[in-house]
Short mmCIF file of C-alpha atoms in Angstrom, two decimals:
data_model
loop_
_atom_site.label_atom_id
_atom_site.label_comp_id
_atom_site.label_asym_id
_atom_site.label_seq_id
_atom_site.Cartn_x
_atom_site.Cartn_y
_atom_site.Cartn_z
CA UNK A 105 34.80 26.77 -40.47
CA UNK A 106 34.00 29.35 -38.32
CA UNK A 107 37.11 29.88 -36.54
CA UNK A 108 39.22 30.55 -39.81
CA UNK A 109 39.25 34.03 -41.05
CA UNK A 110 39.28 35.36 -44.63
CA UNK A 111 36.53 35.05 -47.28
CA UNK A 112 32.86 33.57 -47.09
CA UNK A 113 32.84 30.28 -45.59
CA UNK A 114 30.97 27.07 -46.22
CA UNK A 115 29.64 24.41 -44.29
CA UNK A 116 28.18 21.14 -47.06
CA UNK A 117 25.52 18.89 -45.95
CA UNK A 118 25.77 17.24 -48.82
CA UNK A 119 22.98 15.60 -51.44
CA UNK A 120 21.83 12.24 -51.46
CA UNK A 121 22.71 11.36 -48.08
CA UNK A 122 20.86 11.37 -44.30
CA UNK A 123 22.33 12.46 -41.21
CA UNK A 124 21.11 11.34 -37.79
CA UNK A 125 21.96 14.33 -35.90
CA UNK A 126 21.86 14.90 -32.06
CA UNK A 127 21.51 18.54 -30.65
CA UNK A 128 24.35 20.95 -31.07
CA UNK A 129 24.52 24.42 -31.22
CA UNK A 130 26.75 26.44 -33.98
CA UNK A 131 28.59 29.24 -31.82
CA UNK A 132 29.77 32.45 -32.97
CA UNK A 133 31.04 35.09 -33.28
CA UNK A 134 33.10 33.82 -36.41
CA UNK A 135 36.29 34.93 -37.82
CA UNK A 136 34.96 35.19 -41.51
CA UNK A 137 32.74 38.07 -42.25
CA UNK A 138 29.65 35.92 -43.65
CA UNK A 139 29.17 31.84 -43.50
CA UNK A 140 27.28 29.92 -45.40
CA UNK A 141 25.48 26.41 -44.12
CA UNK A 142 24.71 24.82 -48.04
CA UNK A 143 21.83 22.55 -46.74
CA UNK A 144 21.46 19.93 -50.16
CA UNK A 145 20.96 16.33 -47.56
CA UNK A 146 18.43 15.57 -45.04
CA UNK A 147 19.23 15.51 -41.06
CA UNK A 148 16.67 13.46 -39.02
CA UNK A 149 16.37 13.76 -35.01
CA UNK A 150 16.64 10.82 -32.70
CA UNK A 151 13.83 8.57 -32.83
CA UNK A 152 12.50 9.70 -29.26
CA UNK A 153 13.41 10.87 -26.06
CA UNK A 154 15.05 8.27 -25.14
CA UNK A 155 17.57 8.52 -27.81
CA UNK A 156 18.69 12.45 -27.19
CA UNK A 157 22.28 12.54 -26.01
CA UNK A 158 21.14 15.79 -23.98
CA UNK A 159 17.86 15.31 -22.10
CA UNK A 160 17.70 19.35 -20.47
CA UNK A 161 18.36 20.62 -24.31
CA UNK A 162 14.94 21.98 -25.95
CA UNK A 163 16.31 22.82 -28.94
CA UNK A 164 17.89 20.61 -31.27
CA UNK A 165 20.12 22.72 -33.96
CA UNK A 166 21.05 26.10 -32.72
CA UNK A 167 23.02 29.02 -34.26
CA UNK A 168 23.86 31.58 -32.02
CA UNK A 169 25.67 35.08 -32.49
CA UNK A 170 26.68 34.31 -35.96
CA UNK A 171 27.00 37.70 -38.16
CA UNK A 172 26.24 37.38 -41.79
CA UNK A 173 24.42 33.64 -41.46
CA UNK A 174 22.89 32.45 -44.39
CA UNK A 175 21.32 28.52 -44.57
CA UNK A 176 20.24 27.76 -47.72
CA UNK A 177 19.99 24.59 -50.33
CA UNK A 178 17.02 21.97 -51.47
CA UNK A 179 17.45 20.17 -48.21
CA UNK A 180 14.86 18.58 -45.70
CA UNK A 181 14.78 18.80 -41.63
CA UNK A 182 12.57 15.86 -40.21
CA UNK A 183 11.98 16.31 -36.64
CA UNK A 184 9.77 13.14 -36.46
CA UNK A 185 7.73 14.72 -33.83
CA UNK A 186 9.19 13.52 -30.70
CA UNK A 187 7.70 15.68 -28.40
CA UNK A 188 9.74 18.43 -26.61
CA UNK A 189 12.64 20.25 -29.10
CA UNK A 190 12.33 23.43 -30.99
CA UNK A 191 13.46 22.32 -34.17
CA UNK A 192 15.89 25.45 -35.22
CA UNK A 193 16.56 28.32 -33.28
CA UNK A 194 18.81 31.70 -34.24
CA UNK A 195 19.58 33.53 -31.77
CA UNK A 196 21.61 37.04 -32.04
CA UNK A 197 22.32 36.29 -35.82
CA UNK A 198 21.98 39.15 -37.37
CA UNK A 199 22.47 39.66 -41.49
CA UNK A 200 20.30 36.24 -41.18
CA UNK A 201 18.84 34.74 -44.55
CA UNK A 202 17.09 31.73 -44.49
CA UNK A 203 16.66 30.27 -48.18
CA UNK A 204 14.96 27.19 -49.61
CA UNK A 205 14.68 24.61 -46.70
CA UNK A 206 12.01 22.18 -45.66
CA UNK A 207 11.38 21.30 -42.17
CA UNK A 208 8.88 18.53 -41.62
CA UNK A 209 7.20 17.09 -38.26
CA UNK A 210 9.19 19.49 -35.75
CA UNK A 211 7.95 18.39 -32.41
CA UNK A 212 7.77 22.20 -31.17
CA UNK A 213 8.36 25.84 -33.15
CA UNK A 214 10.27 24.95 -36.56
CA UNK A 215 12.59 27.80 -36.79
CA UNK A 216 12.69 30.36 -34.07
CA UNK A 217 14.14 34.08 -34.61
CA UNK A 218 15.52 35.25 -31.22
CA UNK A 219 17.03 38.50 -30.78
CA UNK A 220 18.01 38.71 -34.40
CA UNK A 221 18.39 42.10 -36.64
CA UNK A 222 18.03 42.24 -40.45
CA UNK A 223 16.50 38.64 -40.98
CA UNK A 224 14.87 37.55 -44.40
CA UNK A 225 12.96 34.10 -44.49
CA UNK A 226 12.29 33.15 -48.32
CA UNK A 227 11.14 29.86 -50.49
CA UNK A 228 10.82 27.55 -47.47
CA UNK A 229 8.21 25.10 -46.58
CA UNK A 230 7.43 24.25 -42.89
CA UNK A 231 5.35 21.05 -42.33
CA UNK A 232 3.81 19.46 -39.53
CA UNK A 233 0.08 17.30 -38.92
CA UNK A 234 -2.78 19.54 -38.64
CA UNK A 235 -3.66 18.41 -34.98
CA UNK A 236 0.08 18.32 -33.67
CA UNK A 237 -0.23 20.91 -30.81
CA UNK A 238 2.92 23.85 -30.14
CA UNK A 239 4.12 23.22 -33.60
CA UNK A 240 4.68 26.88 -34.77
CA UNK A 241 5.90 27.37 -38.07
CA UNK A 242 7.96 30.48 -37.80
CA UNK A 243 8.13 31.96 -34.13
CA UNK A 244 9.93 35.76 -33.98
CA UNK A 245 11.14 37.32 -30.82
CA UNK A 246 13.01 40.26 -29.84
CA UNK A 247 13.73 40.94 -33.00
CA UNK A 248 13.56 43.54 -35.65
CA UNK A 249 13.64 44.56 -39.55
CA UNK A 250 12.40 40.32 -40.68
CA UNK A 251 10.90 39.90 -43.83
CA UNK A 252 9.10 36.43 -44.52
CA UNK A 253 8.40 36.40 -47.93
CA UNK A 254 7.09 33.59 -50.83
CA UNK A 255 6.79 30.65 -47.99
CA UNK A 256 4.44 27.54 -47.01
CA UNK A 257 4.04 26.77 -43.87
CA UNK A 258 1.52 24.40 -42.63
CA UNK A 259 1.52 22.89 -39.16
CA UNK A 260 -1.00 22.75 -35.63
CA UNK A 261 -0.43 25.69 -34.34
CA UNK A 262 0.71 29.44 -35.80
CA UNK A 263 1.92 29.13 -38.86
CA UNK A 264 3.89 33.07 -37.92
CA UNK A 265 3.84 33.83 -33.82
CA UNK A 266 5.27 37.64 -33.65
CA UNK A 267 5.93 37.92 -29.74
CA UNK A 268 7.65 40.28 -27.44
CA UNK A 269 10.32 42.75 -28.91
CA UNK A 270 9.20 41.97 -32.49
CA UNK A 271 8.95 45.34 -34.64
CA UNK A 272 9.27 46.00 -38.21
CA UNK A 273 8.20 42.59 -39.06
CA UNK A 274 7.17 41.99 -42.72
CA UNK A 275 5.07 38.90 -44.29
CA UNK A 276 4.03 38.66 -47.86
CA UNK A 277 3.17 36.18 -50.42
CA UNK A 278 2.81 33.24 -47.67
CA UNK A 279 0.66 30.19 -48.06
CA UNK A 280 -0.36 29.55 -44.34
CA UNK A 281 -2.44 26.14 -43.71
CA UNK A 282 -3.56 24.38 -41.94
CA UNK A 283 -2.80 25.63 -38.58
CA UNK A 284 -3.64 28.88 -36.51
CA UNK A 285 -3.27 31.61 -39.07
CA UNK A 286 -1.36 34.76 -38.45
CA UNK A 287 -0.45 35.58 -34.96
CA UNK A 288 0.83 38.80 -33.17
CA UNK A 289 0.83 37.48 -29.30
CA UNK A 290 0.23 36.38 -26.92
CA UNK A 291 1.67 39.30 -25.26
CA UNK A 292 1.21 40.24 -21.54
CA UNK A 293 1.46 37.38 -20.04
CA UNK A 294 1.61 37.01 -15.75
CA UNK A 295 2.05 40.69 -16.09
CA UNK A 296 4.61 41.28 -18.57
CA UNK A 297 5.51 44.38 -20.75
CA UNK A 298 5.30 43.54 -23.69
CA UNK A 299 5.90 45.48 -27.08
CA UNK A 300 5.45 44.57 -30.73
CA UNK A 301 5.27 47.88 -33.49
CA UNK A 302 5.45 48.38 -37.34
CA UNK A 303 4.04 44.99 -38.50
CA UNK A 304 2.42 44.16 -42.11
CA UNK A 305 0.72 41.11 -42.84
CA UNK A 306 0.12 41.33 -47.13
CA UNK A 307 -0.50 39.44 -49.91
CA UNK A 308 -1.34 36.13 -47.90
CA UNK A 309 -3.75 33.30 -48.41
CA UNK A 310 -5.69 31.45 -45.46
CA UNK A 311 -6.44 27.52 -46.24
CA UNK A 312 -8.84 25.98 -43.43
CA UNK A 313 -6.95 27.61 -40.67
CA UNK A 314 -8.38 27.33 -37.41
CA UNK A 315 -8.18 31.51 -36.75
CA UNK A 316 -6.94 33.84 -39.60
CA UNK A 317 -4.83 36.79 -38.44
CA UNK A 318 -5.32 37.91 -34.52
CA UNK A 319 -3.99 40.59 -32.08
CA UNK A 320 -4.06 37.68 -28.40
CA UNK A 321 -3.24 39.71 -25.06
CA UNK A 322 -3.45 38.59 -21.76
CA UNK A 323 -5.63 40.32 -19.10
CA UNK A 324 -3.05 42.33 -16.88
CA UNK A 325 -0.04 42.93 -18.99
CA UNK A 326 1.26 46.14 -19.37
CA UNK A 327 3.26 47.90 -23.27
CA UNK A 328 1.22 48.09 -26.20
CA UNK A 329 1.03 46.77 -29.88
CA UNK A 330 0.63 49.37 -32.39
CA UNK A 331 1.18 50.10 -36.41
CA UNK A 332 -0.20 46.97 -37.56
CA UNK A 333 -1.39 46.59 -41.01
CA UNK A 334 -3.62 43.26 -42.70
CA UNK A 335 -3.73 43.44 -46.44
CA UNK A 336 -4.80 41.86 -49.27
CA UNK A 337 -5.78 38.49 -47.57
CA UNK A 338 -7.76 35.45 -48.75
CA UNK A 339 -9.53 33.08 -46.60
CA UNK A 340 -10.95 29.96 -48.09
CA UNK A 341 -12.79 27.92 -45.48
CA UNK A 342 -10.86 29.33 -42.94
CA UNK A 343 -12.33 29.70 -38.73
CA UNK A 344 -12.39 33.08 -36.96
CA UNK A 345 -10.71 34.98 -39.89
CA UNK A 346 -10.08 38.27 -38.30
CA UNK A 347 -9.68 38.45 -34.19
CA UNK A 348 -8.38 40.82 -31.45
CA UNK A 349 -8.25 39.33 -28.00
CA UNK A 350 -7.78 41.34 -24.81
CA UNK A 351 -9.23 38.11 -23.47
CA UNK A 352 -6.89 35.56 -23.96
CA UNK A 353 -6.36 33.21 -20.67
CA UNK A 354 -6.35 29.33 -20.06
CA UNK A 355 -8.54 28.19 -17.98
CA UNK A 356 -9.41 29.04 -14.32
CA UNK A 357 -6.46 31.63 -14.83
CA UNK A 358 -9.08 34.90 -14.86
CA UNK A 359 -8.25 37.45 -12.56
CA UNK A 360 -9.57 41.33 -12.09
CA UNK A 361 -8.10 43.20 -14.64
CA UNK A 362 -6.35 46.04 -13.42
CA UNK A 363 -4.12 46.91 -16.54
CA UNK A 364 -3.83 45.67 -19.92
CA UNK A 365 -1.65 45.95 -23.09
CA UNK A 366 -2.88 48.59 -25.14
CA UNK A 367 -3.86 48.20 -29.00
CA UNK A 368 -3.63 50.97 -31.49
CA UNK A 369 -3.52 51.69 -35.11
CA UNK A 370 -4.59 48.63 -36.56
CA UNK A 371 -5.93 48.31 -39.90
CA UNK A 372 -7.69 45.31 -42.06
CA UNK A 373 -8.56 45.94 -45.84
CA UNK A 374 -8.78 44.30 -48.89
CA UNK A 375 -10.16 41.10 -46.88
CA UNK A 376 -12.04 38.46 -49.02
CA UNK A 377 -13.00 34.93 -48.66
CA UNK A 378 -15.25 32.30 -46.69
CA UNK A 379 -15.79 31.45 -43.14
CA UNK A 380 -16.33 28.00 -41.71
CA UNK A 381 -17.83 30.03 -38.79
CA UNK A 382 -20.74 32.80 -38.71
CA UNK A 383 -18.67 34.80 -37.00
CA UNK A 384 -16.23 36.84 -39.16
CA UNK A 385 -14.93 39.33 -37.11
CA UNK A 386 -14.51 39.49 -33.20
CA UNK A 387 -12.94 42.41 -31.36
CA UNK A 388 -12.78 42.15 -27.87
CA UNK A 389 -10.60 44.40 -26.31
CA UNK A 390 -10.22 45.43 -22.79
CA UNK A 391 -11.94 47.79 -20.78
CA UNK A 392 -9.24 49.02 -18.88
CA UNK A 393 -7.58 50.78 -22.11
CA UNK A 394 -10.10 50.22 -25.05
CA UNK A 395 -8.44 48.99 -28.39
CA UNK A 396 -8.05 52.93 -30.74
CA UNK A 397 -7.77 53.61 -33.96
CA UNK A 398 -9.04 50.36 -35.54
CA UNK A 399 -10.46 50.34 -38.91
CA UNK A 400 -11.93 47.95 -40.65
CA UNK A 401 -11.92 48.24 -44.73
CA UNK A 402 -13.09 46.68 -47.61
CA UNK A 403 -13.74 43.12 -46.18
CA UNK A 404 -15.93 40.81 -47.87
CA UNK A 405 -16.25 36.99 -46.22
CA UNK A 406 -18.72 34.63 -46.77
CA UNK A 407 -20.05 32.13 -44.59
CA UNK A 408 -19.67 28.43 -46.42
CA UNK A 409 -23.08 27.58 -45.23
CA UNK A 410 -24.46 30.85 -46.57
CA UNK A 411 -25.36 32.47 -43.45
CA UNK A 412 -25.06 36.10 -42.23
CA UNK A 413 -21.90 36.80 -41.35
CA UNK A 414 -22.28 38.28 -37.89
CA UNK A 415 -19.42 40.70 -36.50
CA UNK A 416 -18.91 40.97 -32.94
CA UNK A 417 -16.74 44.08 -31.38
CA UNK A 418 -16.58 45.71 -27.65
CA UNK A 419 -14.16 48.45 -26.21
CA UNK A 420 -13.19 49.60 -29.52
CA UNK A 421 -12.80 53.03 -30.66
CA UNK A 422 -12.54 53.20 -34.78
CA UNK A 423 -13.82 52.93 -38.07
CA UNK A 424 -15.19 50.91 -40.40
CA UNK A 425 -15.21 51.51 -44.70
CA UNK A 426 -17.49 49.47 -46.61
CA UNK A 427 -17.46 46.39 -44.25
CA UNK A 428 -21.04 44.60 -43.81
CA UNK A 429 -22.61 44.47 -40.72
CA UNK A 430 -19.60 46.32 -38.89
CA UNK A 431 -21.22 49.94 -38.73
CA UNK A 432 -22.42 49.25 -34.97
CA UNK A 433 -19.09 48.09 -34.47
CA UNK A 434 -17.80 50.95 -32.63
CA UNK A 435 -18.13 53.33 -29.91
CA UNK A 436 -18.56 56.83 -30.16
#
């Protein structure tokens, strides 16, 4: 398919039948100018480890530098959560679309963007248990201009990860739950720069998520994150709904902080919802560059017990409009 020129191309998995697939990766460049993968049947991954053919792959379907790339159909993914593969993974694809797939129990991320420009994720549903751990649903890297629009995803762990290189990202209309919410980061991490501009986060409903939407950076990196917008969210019984974290480290890993990656022009409004936690809103941004420019608008979440909601901010130079509690959130 991909080596003969001409027209559109198209690769059938067809209806009504299951593949048992082993890992392989779809190689570009191509000779036709787009390629279609119609995705109407199910492919299932080997039982466990023991039954991958290739034992040093972590992924198990890749597509890599493939121009004009679109996967589409009614068809299912089952990973059957066997521990170590990402499930898919495009990497320098750009023209991507990604249309109408399910992807249940991936062991690791579900679909990862790498290096990818002009990417649009639509209609798909990403599934995994709630206390499956490194089960990202959608995880974006090095990449820019990605829309994610009209999805469910609901695994253990972030349901969107925006990492390193990510900028003019776009997420609307998603369904997100369970799992960790909304994540730009971690970023920074053993000292790296990292950079991530020109995200929105709209139009997107929380459903007992563990954290909502959060800004993680590591003590020590160096770049920045900047132009981020959070709109027109819902949280219903959701943990931590709103969080930056200059803080983020594992355990025993806290060192002086000489340097950190700096936060600016970030904006939450038109919040609403309830909190399994007292705690709606924690800023906690470093004291080596301060988070600037933050502003917090229009946000109205409930506690399910009933409650004050309490919000907790340091190092943080901003605003708040119309936000409870959040007046003293600030420094002058």
């Amino acid at each position: 398919m991909c080596g003969s020129g001409g027209n559109s191309k198209t690769f059938l998995i067809p209806s009504n039948q299951t593949f048992l697939l082993q890992p392989l990766t779809f190689q570009g460049p191509c000779k036709s100018p787009s390629v279609q993968v119609k995705f109407d049947g199910k492919i299932v991954a080997p039982i466990n480890k023991a039954a991958w053919s290739e034992s040093k792959l972590f992924r198990w379907v890749s597509f890599k530098e493939i121009i004009g790339l679109t996967v589409n159909g009614s068809g299912t993914i089952h990973g059957r959560g066997s521990s170590f593969w990402k499930q898919l993974h495009f990497q320098r694809c750009n023209d991507l679309k990604i249309i109408g797939i399910t992807s249940f129990n991936s062991p690791r991320n579900h679909i990862s963007i790498s290096e990818c420009k002009r990417v649009q994720l639509t209609k798909i549903k990403l599934v995994a248990p709630e206390d499956s751990p490194n089960t990202d649903g959608i995880n974006i890297s090095g990449s820019s201009d990605v829309d994610v629009y009209d999805t469910f995803i609901g695994t253990g762990d972030d349901c969107v990860a925006i990492n390193n290189g990510s900028v003019n990202i776009n997420i609307t209309r998603m369904n997100c739950g369970p799992g960790h919410g909304i994540s730009v980061g971690s970023l920074g991490r053993d000292g790296e720069e990292s950079i991530v501009e020109n995200v929105q986060v709209t139009n997107c409903t929380f459903f007992r998520t563990d954290n909502g939407v959060r800004i993680k950076t590591w003590p020590n990196g160096k770049g920045y994150a900047r132009n981020i917008l959070f709109k027109d969210l819902t949280f219903r019984e959701s943990k931590n709904p709103i969080i930056i974290d200059q803080n983020y480290v594992d355990k025993g890993r806290l060192d002086v902080e000489e340097s950190a990656v700096a936060i600016s022009n970030v904006t939450f409004t038109d919040i609403r919802g309830t909190s399994q936690r007292n705690e709606i809103i924690k800023i906690d941004c470093s004291e080596v560059t301060y988070c600037k420019d933050i502003v917090l608008d229009k946000i109205d979440i409930a506690t399910v017990d009933g409650n004050k909601p309490v919000v907790e901010c340091s190092n943080v130079y901003g605003k708040s409009i119309n936000t409870n509690d959040a007046n003293g959130c600030f420094e002058d």
